[in-house]
Short mmCIF file of C-alpha atoms in Angstrom, two decimals:
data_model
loop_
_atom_site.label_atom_id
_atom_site.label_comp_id
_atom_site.label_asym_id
_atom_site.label_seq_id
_atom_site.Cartn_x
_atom_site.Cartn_y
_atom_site.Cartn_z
CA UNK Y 889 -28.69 3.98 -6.40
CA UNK Y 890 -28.61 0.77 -8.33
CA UNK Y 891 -31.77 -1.34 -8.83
CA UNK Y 892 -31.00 -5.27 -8.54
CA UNK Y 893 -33.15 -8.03 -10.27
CA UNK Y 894 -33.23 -10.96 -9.05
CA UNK Y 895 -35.03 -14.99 -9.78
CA UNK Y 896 -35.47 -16.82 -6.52
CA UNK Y 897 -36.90 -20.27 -6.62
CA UNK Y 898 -38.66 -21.53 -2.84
CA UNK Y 899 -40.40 -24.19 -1.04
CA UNK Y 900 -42.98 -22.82 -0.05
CA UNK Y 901 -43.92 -25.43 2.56
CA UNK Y 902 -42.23 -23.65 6.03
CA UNK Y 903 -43.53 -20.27 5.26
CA UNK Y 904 -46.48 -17.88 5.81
CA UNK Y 905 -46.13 -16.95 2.26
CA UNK Y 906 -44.47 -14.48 0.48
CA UNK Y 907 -45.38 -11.24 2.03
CA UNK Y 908 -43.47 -10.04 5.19
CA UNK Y 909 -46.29 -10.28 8.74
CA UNK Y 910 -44.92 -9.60 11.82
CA UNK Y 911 -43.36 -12.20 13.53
CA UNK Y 912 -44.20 -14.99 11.10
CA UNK Y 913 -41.75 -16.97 8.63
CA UNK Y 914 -41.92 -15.38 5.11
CA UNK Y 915 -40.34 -15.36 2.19
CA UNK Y 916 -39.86 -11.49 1.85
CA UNK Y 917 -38.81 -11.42 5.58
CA UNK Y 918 -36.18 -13.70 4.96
CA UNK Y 919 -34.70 -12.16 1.95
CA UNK Y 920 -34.86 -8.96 3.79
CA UNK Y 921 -33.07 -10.33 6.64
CA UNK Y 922 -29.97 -11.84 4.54
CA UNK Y 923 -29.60 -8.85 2.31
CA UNK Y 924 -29.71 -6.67 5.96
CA UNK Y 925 -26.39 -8.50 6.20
CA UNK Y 926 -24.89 -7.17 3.15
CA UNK Y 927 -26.08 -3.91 3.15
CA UNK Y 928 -26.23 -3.14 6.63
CA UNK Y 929 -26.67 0.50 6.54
CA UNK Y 930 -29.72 0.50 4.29
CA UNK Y 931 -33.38 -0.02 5.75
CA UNK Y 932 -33.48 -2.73 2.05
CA UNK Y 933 -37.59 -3.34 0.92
CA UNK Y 934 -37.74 -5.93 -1.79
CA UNK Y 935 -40.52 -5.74 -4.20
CA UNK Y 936 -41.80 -9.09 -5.96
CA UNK Y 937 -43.81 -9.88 -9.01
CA UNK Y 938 -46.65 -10.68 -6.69
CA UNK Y 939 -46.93 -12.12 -3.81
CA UNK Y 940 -48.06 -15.92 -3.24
CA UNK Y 941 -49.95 -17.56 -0.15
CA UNK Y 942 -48.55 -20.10 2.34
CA UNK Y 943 -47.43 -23.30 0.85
CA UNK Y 944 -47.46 -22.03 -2.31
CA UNK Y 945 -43.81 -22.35 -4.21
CA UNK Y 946 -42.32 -20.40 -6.53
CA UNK Y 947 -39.84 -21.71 -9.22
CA UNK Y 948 -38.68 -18.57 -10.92
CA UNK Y 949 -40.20 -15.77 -8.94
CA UNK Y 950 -38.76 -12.26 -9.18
CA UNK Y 951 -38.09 -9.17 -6.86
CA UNK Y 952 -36.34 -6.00 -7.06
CA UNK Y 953 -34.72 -3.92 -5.09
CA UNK Y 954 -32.35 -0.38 -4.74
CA UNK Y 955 -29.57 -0.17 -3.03
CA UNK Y 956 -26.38 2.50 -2.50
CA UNK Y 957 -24.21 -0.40 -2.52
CA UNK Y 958 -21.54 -1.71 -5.71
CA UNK Y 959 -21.09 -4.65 -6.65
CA UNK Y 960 -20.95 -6.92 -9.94
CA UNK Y 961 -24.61 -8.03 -10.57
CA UNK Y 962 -23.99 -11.82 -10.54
CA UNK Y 963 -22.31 -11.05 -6.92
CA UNK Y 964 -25.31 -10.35 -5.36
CA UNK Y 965 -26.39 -14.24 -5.94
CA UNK Y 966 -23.65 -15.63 -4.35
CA UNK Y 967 -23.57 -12.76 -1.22
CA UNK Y 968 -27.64 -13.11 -0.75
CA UNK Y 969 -27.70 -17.18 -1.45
CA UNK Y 970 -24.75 -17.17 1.58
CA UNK Y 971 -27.26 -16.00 4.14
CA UNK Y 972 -30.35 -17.21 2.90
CA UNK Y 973 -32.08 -20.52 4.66
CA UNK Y 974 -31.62 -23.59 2.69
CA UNK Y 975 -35.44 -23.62 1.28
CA UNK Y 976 -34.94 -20.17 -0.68
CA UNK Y 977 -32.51 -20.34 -3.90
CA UNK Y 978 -31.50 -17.39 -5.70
CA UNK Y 979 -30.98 -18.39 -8.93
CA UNK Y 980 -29.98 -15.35 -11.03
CA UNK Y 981 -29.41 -11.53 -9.91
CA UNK Y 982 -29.17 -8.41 -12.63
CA UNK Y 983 -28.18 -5.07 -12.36
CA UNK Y 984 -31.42 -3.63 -13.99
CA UNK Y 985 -32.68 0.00 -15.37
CA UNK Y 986 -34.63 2.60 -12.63
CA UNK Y 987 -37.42 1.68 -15.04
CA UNK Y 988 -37.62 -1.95 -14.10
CA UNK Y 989 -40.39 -2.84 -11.98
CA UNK Y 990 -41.41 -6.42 -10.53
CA UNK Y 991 -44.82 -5.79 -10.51
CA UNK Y 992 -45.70 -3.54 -12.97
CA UNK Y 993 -42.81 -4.32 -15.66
CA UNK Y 994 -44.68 -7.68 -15.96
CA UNK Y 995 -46.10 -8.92 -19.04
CA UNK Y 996 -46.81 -12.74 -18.49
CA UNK Y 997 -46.73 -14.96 -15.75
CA UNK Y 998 -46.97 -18.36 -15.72
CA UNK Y 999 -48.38 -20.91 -12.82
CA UNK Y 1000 -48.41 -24.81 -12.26
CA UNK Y 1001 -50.24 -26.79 -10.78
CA UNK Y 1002 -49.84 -30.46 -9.63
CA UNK Y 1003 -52.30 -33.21 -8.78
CA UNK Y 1004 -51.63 -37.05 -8.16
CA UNK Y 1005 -54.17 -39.62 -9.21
CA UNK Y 1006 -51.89 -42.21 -7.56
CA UNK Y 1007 -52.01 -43.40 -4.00
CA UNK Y 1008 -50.76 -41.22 -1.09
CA UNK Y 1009 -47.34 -40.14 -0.87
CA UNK Y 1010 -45.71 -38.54 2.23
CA UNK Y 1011 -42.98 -37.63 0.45
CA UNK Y 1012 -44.94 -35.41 -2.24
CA UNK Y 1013 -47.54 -34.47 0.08
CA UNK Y 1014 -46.27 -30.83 0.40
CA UNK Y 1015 -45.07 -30.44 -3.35
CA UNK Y 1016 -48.30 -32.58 -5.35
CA UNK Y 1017 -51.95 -32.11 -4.02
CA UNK Y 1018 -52.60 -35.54 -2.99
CA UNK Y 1019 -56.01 -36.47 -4.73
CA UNK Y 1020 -55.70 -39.70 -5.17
CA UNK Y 1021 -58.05 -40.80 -7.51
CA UNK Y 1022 -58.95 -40.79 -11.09
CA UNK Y 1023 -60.17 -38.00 -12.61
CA UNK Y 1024 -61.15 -37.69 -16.63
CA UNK Y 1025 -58.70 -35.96 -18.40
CA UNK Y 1026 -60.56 -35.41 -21.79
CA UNK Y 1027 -63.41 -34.11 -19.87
CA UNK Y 1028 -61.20 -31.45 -18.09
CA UNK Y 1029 -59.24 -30.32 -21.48
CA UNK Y 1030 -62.34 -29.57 -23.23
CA UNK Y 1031 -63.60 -27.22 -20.20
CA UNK Y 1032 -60.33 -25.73 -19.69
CA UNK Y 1033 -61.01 -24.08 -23.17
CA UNK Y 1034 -63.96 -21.70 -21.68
CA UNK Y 1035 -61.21 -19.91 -19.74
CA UNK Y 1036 -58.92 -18.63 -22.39
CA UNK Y 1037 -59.26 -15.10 -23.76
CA UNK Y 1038 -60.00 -12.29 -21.79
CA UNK Y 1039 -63.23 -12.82 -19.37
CA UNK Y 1040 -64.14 -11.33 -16.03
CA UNK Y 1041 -62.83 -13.79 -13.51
CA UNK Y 1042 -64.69 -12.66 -10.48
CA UNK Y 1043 -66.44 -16.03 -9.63
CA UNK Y 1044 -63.00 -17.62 -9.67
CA UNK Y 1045 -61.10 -15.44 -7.63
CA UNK Y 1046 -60.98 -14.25 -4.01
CA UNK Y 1047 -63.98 -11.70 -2.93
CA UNK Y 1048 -62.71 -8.04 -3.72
CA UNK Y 1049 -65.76 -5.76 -4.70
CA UNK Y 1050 -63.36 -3.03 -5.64
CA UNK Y 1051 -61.01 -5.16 -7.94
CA UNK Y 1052 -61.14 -5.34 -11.28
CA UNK Y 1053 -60.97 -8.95 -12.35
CA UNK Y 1054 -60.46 -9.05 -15.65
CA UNK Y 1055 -58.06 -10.97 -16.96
CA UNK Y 1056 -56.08 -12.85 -19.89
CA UNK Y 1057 -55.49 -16.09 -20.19
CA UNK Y 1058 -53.35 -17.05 -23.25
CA UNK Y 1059 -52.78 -21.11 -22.67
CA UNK Y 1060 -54.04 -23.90 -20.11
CA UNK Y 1061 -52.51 -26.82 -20.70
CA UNK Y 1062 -53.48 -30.26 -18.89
CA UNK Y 1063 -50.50 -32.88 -19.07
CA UNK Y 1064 -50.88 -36.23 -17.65
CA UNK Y 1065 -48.01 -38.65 -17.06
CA UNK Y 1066 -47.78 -41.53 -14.60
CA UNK Y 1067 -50.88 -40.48 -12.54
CA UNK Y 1068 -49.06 -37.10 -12.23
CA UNK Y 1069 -51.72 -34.22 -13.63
CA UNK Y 1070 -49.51 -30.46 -14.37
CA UNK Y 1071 -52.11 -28.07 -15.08
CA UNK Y 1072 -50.53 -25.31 -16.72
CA UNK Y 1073 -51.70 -21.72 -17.23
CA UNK Y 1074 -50.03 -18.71 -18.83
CA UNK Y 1075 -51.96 -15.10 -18.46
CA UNK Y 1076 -51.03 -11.48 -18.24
CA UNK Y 1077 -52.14 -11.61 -14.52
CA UNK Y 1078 -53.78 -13.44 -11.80
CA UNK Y 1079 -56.23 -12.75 -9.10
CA UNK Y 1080 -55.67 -13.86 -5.50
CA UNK Y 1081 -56.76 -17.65 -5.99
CA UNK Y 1082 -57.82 -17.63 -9.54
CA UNK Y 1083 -55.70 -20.39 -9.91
CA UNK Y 1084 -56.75 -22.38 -7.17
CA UNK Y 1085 -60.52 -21.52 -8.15
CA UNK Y 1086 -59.66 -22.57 -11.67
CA UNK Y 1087 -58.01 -25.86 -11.35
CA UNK Y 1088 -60.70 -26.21 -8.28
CA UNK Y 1089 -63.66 -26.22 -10.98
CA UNK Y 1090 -61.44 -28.41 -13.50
CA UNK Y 1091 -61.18 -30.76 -10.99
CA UNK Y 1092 -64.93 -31.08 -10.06
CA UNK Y 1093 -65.52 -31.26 -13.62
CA UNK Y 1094 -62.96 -33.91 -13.86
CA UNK Y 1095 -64.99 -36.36 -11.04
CA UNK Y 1096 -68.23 -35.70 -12.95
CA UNK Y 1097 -69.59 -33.44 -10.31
CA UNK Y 1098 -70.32 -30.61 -12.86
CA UNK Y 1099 -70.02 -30.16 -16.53
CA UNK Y 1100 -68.58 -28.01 -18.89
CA UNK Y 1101 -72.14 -25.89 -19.18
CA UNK Y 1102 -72.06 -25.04 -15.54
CA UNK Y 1103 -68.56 -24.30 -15.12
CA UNK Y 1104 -69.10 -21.91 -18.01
CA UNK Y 1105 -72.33 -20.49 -16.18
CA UNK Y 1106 -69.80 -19.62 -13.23
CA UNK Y 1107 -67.53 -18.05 -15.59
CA UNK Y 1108 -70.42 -15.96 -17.51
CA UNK Y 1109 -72.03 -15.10 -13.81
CA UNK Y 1110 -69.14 -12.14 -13.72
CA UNK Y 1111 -68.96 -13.21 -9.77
CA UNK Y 1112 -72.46 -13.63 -9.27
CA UNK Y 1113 -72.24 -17.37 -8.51
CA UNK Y 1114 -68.43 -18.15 -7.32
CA UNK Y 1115 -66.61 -21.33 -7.65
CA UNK Y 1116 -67.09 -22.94 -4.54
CA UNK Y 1117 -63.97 -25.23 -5.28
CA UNK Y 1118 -60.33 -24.50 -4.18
CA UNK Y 1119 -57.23 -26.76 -4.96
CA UNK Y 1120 -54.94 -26.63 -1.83
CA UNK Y 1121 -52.34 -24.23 -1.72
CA UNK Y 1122 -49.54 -27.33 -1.72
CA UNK Y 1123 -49.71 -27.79 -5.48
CA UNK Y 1124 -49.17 -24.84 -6.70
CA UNK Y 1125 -45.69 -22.98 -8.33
CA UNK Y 1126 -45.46 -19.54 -9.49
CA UNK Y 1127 -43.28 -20.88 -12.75
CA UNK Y 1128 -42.24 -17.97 -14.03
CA UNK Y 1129 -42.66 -14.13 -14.84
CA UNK Y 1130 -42.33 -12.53 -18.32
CA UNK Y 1131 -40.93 -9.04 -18.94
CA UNK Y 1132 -40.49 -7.32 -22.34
CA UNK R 145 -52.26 -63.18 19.54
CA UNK R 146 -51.99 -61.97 15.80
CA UNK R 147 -48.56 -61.00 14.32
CA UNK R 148 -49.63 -58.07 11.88
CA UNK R 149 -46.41 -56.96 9.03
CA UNK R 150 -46.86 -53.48 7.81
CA UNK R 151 -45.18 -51.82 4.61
CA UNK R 152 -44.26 -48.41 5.37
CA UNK R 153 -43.27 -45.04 3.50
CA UNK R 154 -41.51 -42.06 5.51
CA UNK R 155 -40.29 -38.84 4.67
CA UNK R 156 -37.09 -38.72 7.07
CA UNK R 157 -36.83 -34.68 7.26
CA UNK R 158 -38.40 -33.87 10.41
CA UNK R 159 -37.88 -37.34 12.18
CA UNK R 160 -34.86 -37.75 14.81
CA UNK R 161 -34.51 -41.10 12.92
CA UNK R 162 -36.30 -44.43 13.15
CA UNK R 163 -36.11 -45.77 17.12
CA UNK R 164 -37.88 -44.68 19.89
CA UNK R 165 -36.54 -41.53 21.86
CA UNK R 166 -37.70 -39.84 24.60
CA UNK R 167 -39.45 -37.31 24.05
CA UNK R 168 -37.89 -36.96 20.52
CA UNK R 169 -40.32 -37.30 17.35
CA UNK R 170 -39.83 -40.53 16.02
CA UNK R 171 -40.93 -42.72 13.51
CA UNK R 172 -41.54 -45.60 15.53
CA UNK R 173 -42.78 -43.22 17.61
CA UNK R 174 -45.54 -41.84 15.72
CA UNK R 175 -45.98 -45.19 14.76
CA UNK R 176 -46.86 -46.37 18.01
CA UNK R 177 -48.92 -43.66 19.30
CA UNK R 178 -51.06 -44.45 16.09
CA UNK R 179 -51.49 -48.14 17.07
CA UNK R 180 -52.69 -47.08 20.28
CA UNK R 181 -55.49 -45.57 19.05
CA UNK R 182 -56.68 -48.88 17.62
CA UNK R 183 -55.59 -50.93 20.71
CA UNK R 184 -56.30 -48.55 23.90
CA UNK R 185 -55.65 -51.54 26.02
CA UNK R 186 -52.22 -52.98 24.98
CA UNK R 187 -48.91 -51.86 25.29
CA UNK R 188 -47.98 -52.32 21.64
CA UNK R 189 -44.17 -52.26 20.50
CA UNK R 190 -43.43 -52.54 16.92
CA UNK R 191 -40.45 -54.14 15.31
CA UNK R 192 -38.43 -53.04 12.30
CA UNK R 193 -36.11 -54.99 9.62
CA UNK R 194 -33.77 -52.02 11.23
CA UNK R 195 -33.35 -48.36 12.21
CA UNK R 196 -32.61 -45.40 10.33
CA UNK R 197 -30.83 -42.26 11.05
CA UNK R 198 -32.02 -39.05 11.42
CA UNK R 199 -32.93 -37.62 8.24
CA UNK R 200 -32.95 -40.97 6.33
CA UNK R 201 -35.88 -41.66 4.60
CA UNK R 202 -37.94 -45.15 3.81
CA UNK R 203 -39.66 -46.09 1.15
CA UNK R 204 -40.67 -49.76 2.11
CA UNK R 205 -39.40 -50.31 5.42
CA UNK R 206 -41.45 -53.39 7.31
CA UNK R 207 -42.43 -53.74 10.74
CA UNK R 208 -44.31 -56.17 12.59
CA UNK R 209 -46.43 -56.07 15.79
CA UNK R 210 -48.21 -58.50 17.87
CA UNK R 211 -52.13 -57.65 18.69
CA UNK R 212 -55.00 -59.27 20.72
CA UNK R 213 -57.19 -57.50 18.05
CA UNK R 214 -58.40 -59.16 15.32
CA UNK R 215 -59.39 -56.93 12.16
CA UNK R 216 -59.24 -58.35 8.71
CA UNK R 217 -55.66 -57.87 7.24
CA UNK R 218 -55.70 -54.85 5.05
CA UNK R 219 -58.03 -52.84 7.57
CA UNK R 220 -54.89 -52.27 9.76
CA UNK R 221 -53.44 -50.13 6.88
CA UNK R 222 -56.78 -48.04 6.67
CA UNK R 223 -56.86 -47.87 10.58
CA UNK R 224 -53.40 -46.71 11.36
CA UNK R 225 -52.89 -44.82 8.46
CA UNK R 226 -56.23 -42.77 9.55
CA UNK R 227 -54.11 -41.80 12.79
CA UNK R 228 -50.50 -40.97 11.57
CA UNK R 229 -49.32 -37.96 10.62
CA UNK R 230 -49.05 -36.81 6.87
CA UNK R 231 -44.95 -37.73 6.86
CA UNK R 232 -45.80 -41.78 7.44
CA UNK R 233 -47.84 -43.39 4.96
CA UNK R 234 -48.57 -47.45 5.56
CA UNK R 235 -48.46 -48.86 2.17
CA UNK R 236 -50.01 -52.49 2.97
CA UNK R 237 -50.47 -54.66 5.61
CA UNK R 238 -50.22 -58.42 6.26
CA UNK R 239 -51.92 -61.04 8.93
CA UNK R 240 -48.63 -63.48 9.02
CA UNK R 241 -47.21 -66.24 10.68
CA UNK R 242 -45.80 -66.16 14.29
CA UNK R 243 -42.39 -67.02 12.93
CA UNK R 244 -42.34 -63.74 10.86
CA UNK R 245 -39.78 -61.17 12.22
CA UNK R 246 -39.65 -57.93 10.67
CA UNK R 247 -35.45 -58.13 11.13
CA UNK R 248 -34.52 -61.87 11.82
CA UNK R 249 -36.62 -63.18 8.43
CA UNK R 250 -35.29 -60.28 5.98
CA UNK R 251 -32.85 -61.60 3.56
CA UNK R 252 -31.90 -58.71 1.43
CA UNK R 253 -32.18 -55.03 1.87
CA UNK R 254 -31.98 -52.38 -0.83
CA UNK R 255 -30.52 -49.35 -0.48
CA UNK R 256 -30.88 -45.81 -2.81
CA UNK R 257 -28.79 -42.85 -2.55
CA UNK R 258 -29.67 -39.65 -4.35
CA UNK R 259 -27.13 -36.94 -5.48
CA UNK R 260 -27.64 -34.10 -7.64
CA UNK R 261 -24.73 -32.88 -9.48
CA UNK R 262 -26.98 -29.63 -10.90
CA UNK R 263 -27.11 -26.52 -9.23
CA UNK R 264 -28.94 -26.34 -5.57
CA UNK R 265 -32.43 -26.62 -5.78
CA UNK R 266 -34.68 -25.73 -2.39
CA UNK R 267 -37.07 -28.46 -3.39
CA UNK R 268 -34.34 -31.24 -2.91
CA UNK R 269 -32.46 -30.72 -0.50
CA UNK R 270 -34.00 -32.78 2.01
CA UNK R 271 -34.48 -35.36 -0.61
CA UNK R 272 -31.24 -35.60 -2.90
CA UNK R 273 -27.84 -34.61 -1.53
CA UNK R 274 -26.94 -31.27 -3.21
CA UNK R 275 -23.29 -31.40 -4.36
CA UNK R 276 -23.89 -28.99 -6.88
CA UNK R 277 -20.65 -30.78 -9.24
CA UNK R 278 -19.66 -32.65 -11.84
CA UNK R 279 -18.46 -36.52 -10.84
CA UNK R 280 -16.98 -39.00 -13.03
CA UNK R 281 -19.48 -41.31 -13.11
CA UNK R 282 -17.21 -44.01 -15.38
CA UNK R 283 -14.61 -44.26 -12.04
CA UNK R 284 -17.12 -44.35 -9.87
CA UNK R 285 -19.00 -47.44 -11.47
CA UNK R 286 -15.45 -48.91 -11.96
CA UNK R 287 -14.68 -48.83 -8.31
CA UNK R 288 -18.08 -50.01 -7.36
CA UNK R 289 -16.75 -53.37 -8.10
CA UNK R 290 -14.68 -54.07 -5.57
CA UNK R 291 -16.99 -53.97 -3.05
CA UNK R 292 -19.28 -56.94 -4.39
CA UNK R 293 -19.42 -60.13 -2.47
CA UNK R 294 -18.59 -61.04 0.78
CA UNK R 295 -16.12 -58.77 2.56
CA UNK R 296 -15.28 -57.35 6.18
CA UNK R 297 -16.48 -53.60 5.75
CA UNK R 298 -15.06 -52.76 9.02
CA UNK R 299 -13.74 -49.36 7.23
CA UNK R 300 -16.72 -48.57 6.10
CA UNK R 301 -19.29 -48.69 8.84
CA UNK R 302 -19.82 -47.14 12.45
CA UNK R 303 -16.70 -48.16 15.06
CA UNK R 304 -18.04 -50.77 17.38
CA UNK R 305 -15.17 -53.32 18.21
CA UNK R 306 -17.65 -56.24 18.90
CA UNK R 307 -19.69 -56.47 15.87
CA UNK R 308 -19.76 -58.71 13.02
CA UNK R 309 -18.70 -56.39 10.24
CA UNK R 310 -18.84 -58.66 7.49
CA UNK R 311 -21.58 -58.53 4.91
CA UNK R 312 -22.24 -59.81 1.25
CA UNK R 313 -22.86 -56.58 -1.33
CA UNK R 314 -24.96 -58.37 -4.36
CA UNK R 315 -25.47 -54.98 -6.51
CA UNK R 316 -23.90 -51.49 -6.79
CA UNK R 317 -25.19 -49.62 -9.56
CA UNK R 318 -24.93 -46.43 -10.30
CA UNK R 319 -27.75 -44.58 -12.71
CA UNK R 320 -27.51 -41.01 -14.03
CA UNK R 321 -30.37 -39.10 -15.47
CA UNK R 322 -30.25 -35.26 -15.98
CA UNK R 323 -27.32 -34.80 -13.33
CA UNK R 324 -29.04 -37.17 -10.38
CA UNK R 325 -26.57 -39.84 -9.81
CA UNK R 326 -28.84 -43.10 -7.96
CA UNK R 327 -26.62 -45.35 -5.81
CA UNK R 328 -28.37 -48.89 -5.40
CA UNK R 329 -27.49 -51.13 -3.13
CA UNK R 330 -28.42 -54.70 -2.10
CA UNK R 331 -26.76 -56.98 -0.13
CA UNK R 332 -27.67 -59.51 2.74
CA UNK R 333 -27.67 -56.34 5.38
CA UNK R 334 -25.78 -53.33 5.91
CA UNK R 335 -24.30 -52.22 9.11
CA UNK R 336 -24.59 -48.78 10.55
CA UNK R 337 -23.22 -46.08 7.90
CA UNK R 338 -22.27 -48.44 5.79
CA UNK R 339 -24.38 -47.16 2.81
CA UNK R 340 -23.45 -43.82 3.58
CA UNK R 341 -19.44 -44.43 3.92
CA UNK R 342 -19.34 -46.48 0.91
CA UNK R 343 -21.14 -43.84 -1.33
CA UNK R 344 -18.98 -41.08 0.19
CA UNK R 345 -15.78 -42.99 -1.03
CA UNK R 346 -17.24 -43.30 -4.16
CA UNK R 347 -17.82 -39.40 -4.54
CA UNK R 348 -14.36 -38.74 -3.34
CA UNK R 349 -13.25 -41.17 -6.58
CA UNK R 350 -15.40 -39.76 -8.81
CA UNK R 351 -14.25 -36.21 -7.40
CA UNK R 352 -10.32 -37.20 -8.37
CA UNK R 353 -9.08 -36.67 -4.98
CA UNK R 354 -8.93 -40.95 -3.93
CA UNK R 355 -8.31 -43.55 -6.83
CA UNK R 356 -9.75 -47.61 -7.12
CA UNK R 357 -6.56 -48.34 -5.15
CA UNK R 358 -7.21 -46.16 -2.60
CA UNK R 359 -10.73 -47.55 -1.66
CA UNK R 360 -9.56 -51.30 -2.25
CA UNK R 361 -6.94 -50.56 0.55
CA UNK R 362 -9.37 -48.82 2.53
CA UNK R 363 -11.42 -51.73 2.40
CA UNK R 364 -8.57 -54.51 2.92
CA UNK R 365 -7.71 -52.67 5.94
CA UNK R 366 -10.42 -54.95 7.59
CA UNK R 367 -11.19 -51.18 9.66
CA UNK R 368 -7.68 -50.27 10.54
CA UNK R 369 -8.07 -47.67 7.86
CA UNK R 370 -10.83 -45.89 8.17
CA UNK R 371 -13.44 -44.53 5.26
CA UNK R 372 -13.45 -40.81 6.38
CA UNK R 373 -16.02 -39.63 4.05
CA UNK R 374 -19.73 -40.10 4.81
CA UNK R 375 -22.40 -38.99 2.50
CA UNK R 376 -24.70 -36.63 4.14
CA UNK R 377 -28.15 -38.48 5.52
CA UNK R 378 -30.45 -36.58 3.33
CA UNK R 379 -30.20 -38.42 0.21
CA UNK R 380 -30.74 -42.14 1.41
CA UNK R 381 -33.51 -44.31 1.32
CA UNK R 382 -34.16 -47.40 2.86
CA UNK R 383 -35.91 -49.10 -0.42
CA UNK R 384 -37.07 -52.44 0.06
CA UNK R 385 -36.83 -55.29 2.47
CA UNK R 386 -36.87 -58.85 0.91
CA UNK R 387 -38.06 -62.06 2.66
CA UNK R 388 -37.83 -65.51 1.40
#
């Protein structure tokens, strides 16, 4: 068996996120389906880094997957990317150890987020939440600093009495150019809508509906009092994932 | 009556182009179901400074529209903008004189064409054509040149035997930044596919495979030679309509 790596970069707007449902349009059922037509004997499962919810993109997402099948690893691009639809992009494909894992070989990943401060766009409206107003930058970079380290994120991520939720986050950056806000957040692993929850609080934080003190009460609350506030699924890019 | 002009933005992807069709999603369309909402009990028709194709997107297009209802100027961007859908966008809006027309007043148009010269991306590829190679930009913007100022650019737009084919071409420039190559265009008004068959002879002279010659003969021709290469849809934009 060979194990193949590969980076696939999508717009997430047309699909019911990542994970295969039945009958719906998603990522993993459409990279299934073109790599059916390469290996057409093998019943081929791909396994991501982690899966991501409709509308979300991903920029440099990664999957593996085994196969009986030879061929050179940068192949498999060109063969996979020739049956693929035109909003999924495989952008790199390695033959890889047994040992390699998606999910669990992960060190680092690393999300984006986009807002606009600047007045609607329907041409951005499915790649840049579309807020539309000004928000106070300052404010939100000296409240993004209560996230990094290691805390228990349960009041910013989805309900999940049995997970654990504690995290790492190593940077959150806020970059603002041209009304265009990129929040940008590097950690050894995220919870189903941490993100969202995150850059939902920054946000309320940056309209002067909370402060700094009461996001951090959230934080402290270990899921006691959740984040009420979560940035739309249309902003957001899984960047990248970090191996050893 | 009032004669209301409207600025408008469109995302061309999931339009069958600009004019009415029956039962076809439209942009005029859409337009016009939204101005029904406002006016219930007229049959309201919007005008255009022209169509666009399928796929073809506008950034400021104008339209005008003649109304019994009277609603201070800039409401009727707040009003119809509250009833389109998120791919339309109404930038501003305008109470002007009866002998406005959205078409018979403009006298310039501005064209944009978008082409990508870096490896596919899935985010683009509705917006920026996707050729994916290397052009040489300094015989392109060379053989821009002969197609400024009046000419007959019969070879270069849509076959119809009875039209006017002559047009004055006041700019062609051609910008590259980080492998997107931006065609602008102005000129006094461009006949069907004539943005799109004038870029595609460009490409095929900065591919190597037509020279400067080639395309001035083309163009002499006065549409006995025909332009066979026309850029794909997705990477124009309608810009900006000027009136005096």
């Amino acid at each position: 068996m060979n194990r193949i790596k590969c980076i696939v970069s999508y717009d997430g707007s047309k699909f019911h996120g990542f994970q295969v449902q039945n009958k719906l349009r998603t990522v993993q059922g459409e990279i299934q389906k073109a790599i059916h037509n390469i290996c057409k004997d093998e019943e081929i499962v791909i396994h991501a880094s982690g899966r991501t919810d409709a509308k979300v993109h991903g920029r440099k997402q990664v999957f593996h997957f085994d196969t009986k099948r030879d061929m050179p690893e940068k192949q498999w691009k060109r063969a996979i990317n020739h049956f693929l639809p035109n909003d999924i992009y495989i952008l790199d494909s390695f033959l890889v150890d047994d040992d390699f894992h998606s999910r669990y070989s992960a060190t680092k990943k690393e999300y984006h987020y986009l807002l606009s401060m600047n007045e609607y766009s329907p041409f951005e409206t499915n790649y840049i939440y579309q807020y539309g107003k000004s928000l106070d930058i300052k404010a939100m970079k000296e409240a993004a600093k209560i996230f990094i380290g290691e805390h228990n994120f349960a009041s910013f991520c989805a309900i999940d009495p049995y997970g654990n939720t504690i995290r790492t986050l190593y940077h959150l950056d806020i970059i603002e150019k041209n009304g265009i806000v990129t929040f940008k957040l590097i950690g050894n692993g995220f919870r189903r809508y941490m993100v969202r929850h995150i850059v939902g609080g920054l946000i309320q934080v940056g309209a002067h509906r909370i402060d700094k003190a009461k996001l951090e009460e959230l934080l402290e609350s270990k899921g006691e009092k959740k984040c009420l506030f979560k940035a739309k699924p249309q902003g957001l890019y899984l960047h990248e994932v970090f191996y050893e």
